[in-house]
Amino acid sequence: MFSLADPRYSNPILSELQIKPEDQIISIRENANADSNFIITHLIKQFLYEKHKLCLVTFHSNVAHYQSVGKKLGYDLLSAKKNNEVIIIDPINAMVEDVGKESGYLREDKDSLLKSLYLDIKKHLNTLLGNGDHQANLIIDDLSHLVDLGVDVCQMINFTTYCLNLTNNDKISVVLNNHVGNKIDEIVSNNLQYIANVHIEVSALKTGASLDVTGSFTVEKDSRKRVFHYKAYDRGIKTFHPGESIYHLYK
Amino acid sequence: MDKNIHHHIPGSQFSTHNGQLVISSGIQTLDSLLGNGIPIGTVVLIEEDFHGCYSKVLLKYFLAEGIVSTHSTFIASQDVNPYHIIKELPAVIESDPEVGDSAVSKTSNNDKLQIAFRYQNLPSYDSDYGPKENKDFGHIYDLSKTIDVSDIENSDICCWTGLRIENGTKTYSNPAYNELLKSIKNKIKEGKFFLKDNPEKRSMLRIGIHSLGSPMWLPHRKSLQSIDGTRDLDKFIFCLRALVRSAYAVAMVTVPTHLYHEMSLERCIHSSDIALRLQAFSGTELENNQSLNEYHGFFYLTKLAAVNSLVSKHPGPVEYVFKLRRKRFSIEILHLPPDIQDDNKETGKKHGNKAVHSMGCSGANSHPLDF
């Protein structure tokens, strides 16, 4: 039996993704001109509904963005943070202090930057897990900004390996979002696709921008690949199979 | 965010689409294209046209709007002296002279174009001439006049000329990037533009960076990286994004992207929120194209990110063009003109039987469809 309130059945995106607790590694690849943020915000919705703990690393958008999108999707990230269900590591905010100083996120020694970031993540996940019997999720949005900070490909692979090894603990699962903009991103993303339980790829339409369809995404799971088109609305996303947009938009 | 706090920021308004606080770009057609204006805390990246003159006009409009709305201004350039850009800013005027002229000529014309009655009362899509929602928001400028010197003196303007700094950081191969970020951060700090600050009178900072990443920004002799090899630009835009996200500021950056590989720019576009591209016709084969001779170039909206919302206001598959007249710059939807040319004599032939025969790849008669 399932409850109708369960977003895995009622929400169009989550019902297509069908993420289960055993899917410990979820990788999201964001291609040029596409925006995969909606996948992450929807996954947060599911995790919070399932009473999972959450560690969110925000490189791309600030917390206000997640909060206002979350409100529209029906969850309150900041109150979950107050209740110690969510811990947010906020590099885009923390970086402001480091600008011009070569410290923190902008330090020259990239190895030590990644090490301290990893140790932070690990510490927070351990705090979240505590002694209770619940799952904890790590979401990084998005990895590729580490490349902007000057991290090279070996260090990136090392860092992702460390993050993926967190899943040795059955209670931890990781969601890694990666925008593909140059060679390094491509390599990292291909590796993630290889190792992930669920690989989601969000792309813009090949034929250019459209008002009826925002973009397409593919879900690869158990060597099965499904393609969807989606249309973003103010308060949610509609999904449909390619070619079926007309039935859904004029219904 | 509490809306009451922001009520008194001059030159800003809440977008009707998503309640986001937006400021005007100075060009009303561009504002409506971006969904009422540029959201605060965002980076606008403009890919320059080949000669960089139209992108400079966009930047000037953006800065002039800031000065008229009493915003603070930060301007940086290594290619030209930023003081010159400030001096050349267009002057604000009450009403649009060119629109007025054309309206008069339209009404004086007796053979008015007749259109079907059901379309007559529909609003015009040319939002440039439409009613303005907010009088404080967006002004009209005359490019043929320059701004008053007294206006410049009374405004808070900070210029960054980028004198060559030889020693400095190792994180950037050219320390100028780091210096510029430092200056922007100091400006934000001094003016209390950070979101967490609580100044008596809240204002906005407009950051204009002209020709970032041009050859003037090349790494030093000592470093072995080429203009494509260095990742300075990616890092700079990402740091700038972090800075403006946490402040009441908007940054407009023009980049001569034709100097770069397409792939190396992809990361910059990802770190910016709005990405525009100008492609001028001059110097290309489109220059002599009859159907485009009214316009000066294509205007592409490469990216319009969904800030604080799920859905982006991207206008979809519409092609835009821009034109620069003596007094104003405007962006319009590309309409191909009706095909009325001097081939009236030939049309008779085309409709005859001959046309059927001549359809094909070859043929003695030159048919427009032949190739």
Coordinates of N, CA and C in Angstrom, one line a residue, chain A residues 89-200:
Chain A
I89 N 26.2 23.4 3.8 CA 27.5 24.0 3.6 C 27.4 24.9 2.5
D90 N 27.7 26.2 2.7 CA 27.3 27.2 1.8 C 28.5 28.0 1.2
P91 N 29.2 27.3 0.3 CA 30.5 27.9 -0.3 C 30.2 29.2 -1.0
I92 N 29.1 29.3 -1.7 CA 28.9 30.5 -2.5 C 28.8 31.8 -1.6
N93 N 28.3 31.5 -0.4 CA 28.3 32.6 0.6 C 29.6 32.8 1.3
A94 N 30.2 31.6 1.7 CA 31.4 31.7 2.5 C 32.6 32.3 1.6
M95 N 32.5 32.1 0.3 CA 33.6 32.6 -0.6 C 33.7 34.1 -0.5
V96 N 32.6 34.8 -0.2 CA 32.7 36.2 -0.2 C 33.8 36.7 0.7
E97 N 34.0 36.1 1.8 CA 35.0 36.5 2.8 C 36.4 36.2 2.2
D98 N 36.5 35.2 1.4 CA 37.8 34.8 0.9 C 38.3 35.6 -0.3
V99 N 37.3 36.3 -1.0 CA 37.7 37.0 -2.2 C 38.8 38.0 -1.9
G100 N 39.9 37.9 -2.7 CA 41.0 38.8 -2.6 C 42.0 38.4 -1.5
K101 N 41.7 37.3 -0.8 CA 42.6 37.0 0.4 C 43.4 35.7 0.2
E102 N 43.0 34.9 -0.8 CA 43.7 33.6 -1.0 C 43.6 32.7 0.2
S103 N 42.4 32.7 0.8 CA 42.2 31.8 1.9 C 41.0 31.1 1.7
G104 N 40.7 30.2 2.6 CA 39.4 29.4 2.5 C 39.2 28.7 1.1
Y105 N 38.1 29.0 0.5 CA 37.8 28.4 -0.8 C 38.8 28.8 -1.9
L106 N 39.4 30.0 -1.7 CA 40.3 30.5 -2.8 C 41.8 30.3 -2.5
R107 N 42.0 29.4 -1.6 CA 43.4 29.1 -1.2 C 44.2 28.5 -2.4
E108 N 45.5 28.6 -2.3 CA 46.2 28.1 -3.5 C 46.4 26.6 -3.4
D109 N 46.5 26.0 -2.2 CA 46.7 24.6 -2.1 C 45.3 23.9 -2.3
K110 N 45.0 23.4 -3.5 CA 43.7 22.8 -3.8 C 43.5 21.5 -3.0
D111 N 44.6 20.8 -2.8 CA 44.5 19.5 -2.1 C 43.9 19.7 -0.7
S112 N 44.4 20.8 0.0 CA 44.0 21.0 1.3 C 42.5 21.6 1.3
L113 N 42.2 22.3 0.2 CA 40.8 22.8 0.1 C 39.8 21.6 0.0
L114 N 40.2 20.6 -0.9 CA 39.3 19.5 -1.0 C 39.2 18.7 0.2
K115 N 40.4 18.6 0.9 CA 40.4 17.7 2.1 C 39.5 18.3 3.2
S116 N 39.6 19.6 3.3 CA 38.8 20.2 4.4 C 37.3 20.2 4.1
L117 N 37.0 20.3 2.8 CA 35.6 20.3 2.3 C 35.1 18.9 2.6
Y118 N 35.9 17.9 2.3 CA 35.5 16.5 2.5 C 35.3 16.2 4.0
L119 N 36.3 16.7 4.8 CA 36.2 16.4 6.2 C 34.9 17.1 6.8
D120 N 34.6 18.3 6.3 CA 33.4 19.0 6.7 C 32.2 18.2 6.4
I121 N 32.1 17.7 5.2 CA 31.0 16.9 4.8 C 30.8 15.7 5.7
K122 N 32.0 15.0 5.9 CA 31.9 13.7 6.7 C 31.5 14.0 8.1
K123 N 32.0 15.1 8.6 CA 31.7 15.5 10.0 C 30.2 15.7 10.1
H124 N 29.6 16.5 9.2 CA 28.2 16.8 9.2 C 27.3 15.6 9.0
L125 N 27.8 14.7 8.1 CA 27.0 13.5 7.9 C 27.0 12.6 9.2
N126 N 28.1 12.6 9.9 CA 28.1 11.8 11.1 C 27.2 12.4 12.2
T127 N 27.2 13.8 12.2 CA 26.3 14.4 13.2 C 24.9 14.1 12.9
L128 N 24.6 14.2 11.6 CA 23.2 13.9 11.2 C 22.8 12.5 11.5
L129 N 23.7 11.6 11.2 CA 23.3 10.2 11.5 C 23.1 9.9 12.9
G130 N 24.0 10.5 13.7 CA 24.0 10.3 15.2 C 23.8 8.8 15.6
N131 N 22.9 8.6 16.5 CA 22.6 7.2 16.9 C 21.3 6.7 16.4
G132 N 20.6 7.6 15.7 CA 19.3 7.2 15.2 C 19.3 6.3 14.1
D133 N 18.1 5.8 13.7 CA 18.1 4.8 12.6 C 17.4 5.5 11.4
H134 N 18.2 6.5 10.9 CA 17.6 7.1 9.7 C 18.7 7.2 8.6
Q135 N 18.2 7.5 7.4 CA 19.1 7.7 6.3 C 19.7 9.1 6.2
A136 N 20.9 9.3 5.7 CA 21.4 10.6 5.4 C 21.8 10.8 4.0
N137 N 21.5 11.9 3.4 CA 21.8 12.2 2.0 C 22.8 13.3 1.9
L138 N 23.7 13.2 0.9 CA 24.6 14.3 0.6 C 24.2 14.8 -0.8
I139 N 24.0 16.1 -0.9 CA 23.7 16.7 -2.2 C 24.8 17.7 -2.5
I140 N 25.5 17.6 -3.6 CA 26.5 18.6 -4.0 C 26.0 19.3 -5.3
D141 N 25.7 20.6 -5.2 CA 25.3 21.4 -6.4 C 26.2 22.5 -6.6
D142 N 27.0 22.7 -7.6 CA 27.4 21.5 -8.4 C 28.9 21.3 -8.3
L143 N 29.3 20.1 -8.6 CA 30.8 19.8 -8.5 C 31.6 20.6 -9.4
S144 N 31.1 21.0 -10.6 CA 32.0 21.6 -11.6 C 32.5 22.9 -11.2
H145 N 31.9 23.6 -10.2 CA 32.4 24.9 -9.8 C 33.8 24.7 -9.1
L146 N 34.1 23.5 -8.6 CA 35.4 23.3 -8.1 C 36.4 23.4 -9.2
V147 N 36.1 23.1 -10.4 CA 37.0 23.3 -11.6 C 37.2 24.8 -11.8
D148 N 36.2 25.6 -11.6 CA 36.4 27.1 -11.7 C 37.4 27.5 -10.6
L149 N 37.3 26.9 -9.5 CA 38.2 27.3 -8.4 C 39.7 26.9 -8.7
G150 N 39.9 26.1 -9.7 CA 41.3 25.8 -10.1 C 41.7 24.4 -9.8
V151 N 40.7 23.5 -9.4 CA 41.0 22.1 -9.1 C 41.2 21.4 -10.4
D152 N 42.3 20.6 -10.5 CA 42.5 19.9 -11.7 C 41.8 18.5 -11.7
V153 N 42.0 17.8 -12.8 CA 41.1 16.6 -13.1 C 41.4 15.5 -12.1
C154 N 42.7 15.3 -11.7 CA 43.1 14.2 -10.8 C 42.5 14.5 -9.4
Q155 N 42.6 15.8 -9.0 CA 42.0 16.1 -7.7 C 40.5 16.0 -7.7
M156 N 39.9 16.3 -8.8 CA 38.4 16.1 -8.9 C 38.0 14.7 -8.8
I157 N 38.8 13.8 -9.5 CA 38.4 12.4 -9.4 C 38.7 11.9 -8.0
N158 N 39.7 12.3 -7.4 CA 40.0 11.9 -6.0 C 38.9 12.3 -5.1
F159 N 38.5 13.6 -5.2 CA 37.4 14.1 -4.3 C 36.1 13.3 -4.5
T160 N 35.7 13.1 -5.8 CA 34.5 12.4 -6.0 C 34.6 10.9 -5.5
T161 N 35.8 10.3 -5.6 CA 36.0 9.0 -5.1 C 35.7 9.0 -3.6
Y162 N 36.3 10.0 -2.9 CA 36.1 10.1 -1.5 C 34.6 10.2 -1.1
C163 N 34.0 11.1 -1.9 CA 32.5 11.3 -1.6 C 31.8 10.0 -1.8
L164 N 32.1 9.3 -2.9 CA 31.4 8.0 -3.2 C 31.7 7.0 -2.2
N165 N 32.9 7.0 -1.6 CA 33.2 6.0 -0.6 C 32.4 6.2 0.6
L166 N 31.8 7.3 0.8 CA 30.9 7.5 1.9 C 29.8 6.5 1.9
T167 N 29.4 6.1 0.7 CA 28.3 5.2 0.6 C 28.6 3.8 1.1
N168 N 29.8 3.6 1.6 CA 30.1 2.3 2.2 C 29.2 2.1 3.4
N169 N 28.9 3.2 4.0 CA 27.9 3.2 5.1 C 26.5 3.1 4.4
D170 N 25.7 2.0 4.6 CA 24.5 1.8 3.9 C 23.5 2.9 4.1
K171 N 23.7 3.7 5.2 CA 22.7 4.7 5.5 C 22.9 6.0 4.7
I172 N 24.0 6.1 4.0 CA 24.4 7.3 3.3 C 24.2 7.1 1.8
S173 N 23.5 8.1 1.2 CA 23.5 8.1 -0.2 C 23.9 9.5 -0.7
V174 N 24.5 9.6 -1.9 CA 25.0 10.8 -2.4 C 24.4 11.2 -3.7
V175 N 24.1 12.5 -3.9 CA 23.6 13.0 -5.2 C 24.6 14.0 -5.7
L176 N 25.2 13.8 -6.8 CA 26.3 14.7 -7.3 C 25.8 15.3 -8.6
N177 N 25.7 16.6 -8.6 CA 25.3 17.3 -9.8 C 26.5 17.9 -10.5
N178 N 26.6 17.8 -11.8 CA 27.8 18.2 -12.5 C 27.4 18.9 -13.8
H179 N 27.8 20.1 -13.9 CA 27.5 20.8 -15.2 C 28.7 20.5 -16.1
V180 N 28.4 20.1 -17.4 CA 29.5 19.8 -18.3 C 29.8 21.0 -19.2
G181 N 30.9 21.6 -19.0 CA 31.3 22.8 -19.7 C 32.6 22.7 -20.4
N182 N 33.5 21.8 -19.9 CA 34.8 21.6 -20.5 C 35.3 20.2 -20.4
K183 N 36.5 20.0 -20.8 CA 37.0 18.6 -20.8 C 37.0 17.9 -19.4
I184 N 37.4 18.7 -18.4 CA 37.5 18.1 -17.1 C 36.1 17.6 -16.6
D185 N 35.1 18.5 -16.8 CA 33.7 18.2 -16.4 C 33.3 16.9 -17.1
E186 N 33.6 16.8 -18.4 CA 33.2 15.7 -19.2 C 33.8 14.4 -18.6
I187 N 35.1 14.4 -18.2 CA 35.7 13.2 -17.7 C 35.0 12.8 -16.4
V188 N 34.8 13.8 -15.5 CA 34.2 13.6 -14.2 C 32.8 13.0 -14.4
S189 N 32.1 13.6 -15.3 CA 30.7 13.2 -15.5 C 30.6 11.8 -16.1
N190 N 31.5 11.4 -17.0 CA 31.5 10.1 -17.5 C 31.8 9.1 -16.5
N191 N 32.8 9.4 -15.6 CA 33.1 8.5 -14.5 C 31.9 8.3 -13.6
L192 N 31.2 9.4 -13.3 CA 30.1 9.3 -12.4 C 29.0 8.5 -13.0
Q193 N 28.8 8.7 -14.3 CA 27.8 7.9 -15.0 C 28.1 6.4 -14.9
Y194 N 29.4 6.0 -15.0 CA 29.8 4.6 -14.9 C 29.4 4.0 -13.6
I195 N 29.6 4.8 -12.5 CA 29.5 4.2 -11.2 C 28.1 4.4 -10.6
A196 N 27.3 5.3 -11.1 CA 26.1 5.7 -10.4 C 25.0 4.6 -10.6
N197 N 24.2 4.5 -9.6 CA 23.0 3.6 -9.6 C 21.9 4.2 -10.5
V198 N 21.8 5.5 -10.4 CA 20.9 6.2 -11.2 C 21.6 7.4 -11.9
H199 N 21.5 7.5 -13.2 CA 22.2 8.6 -13.8 C 21.1 9.4 -14.6
I200 N 21.1 10.7 -14.3 CA 20.1 11.6 -14.9 C 20.8 12.6 -15.7

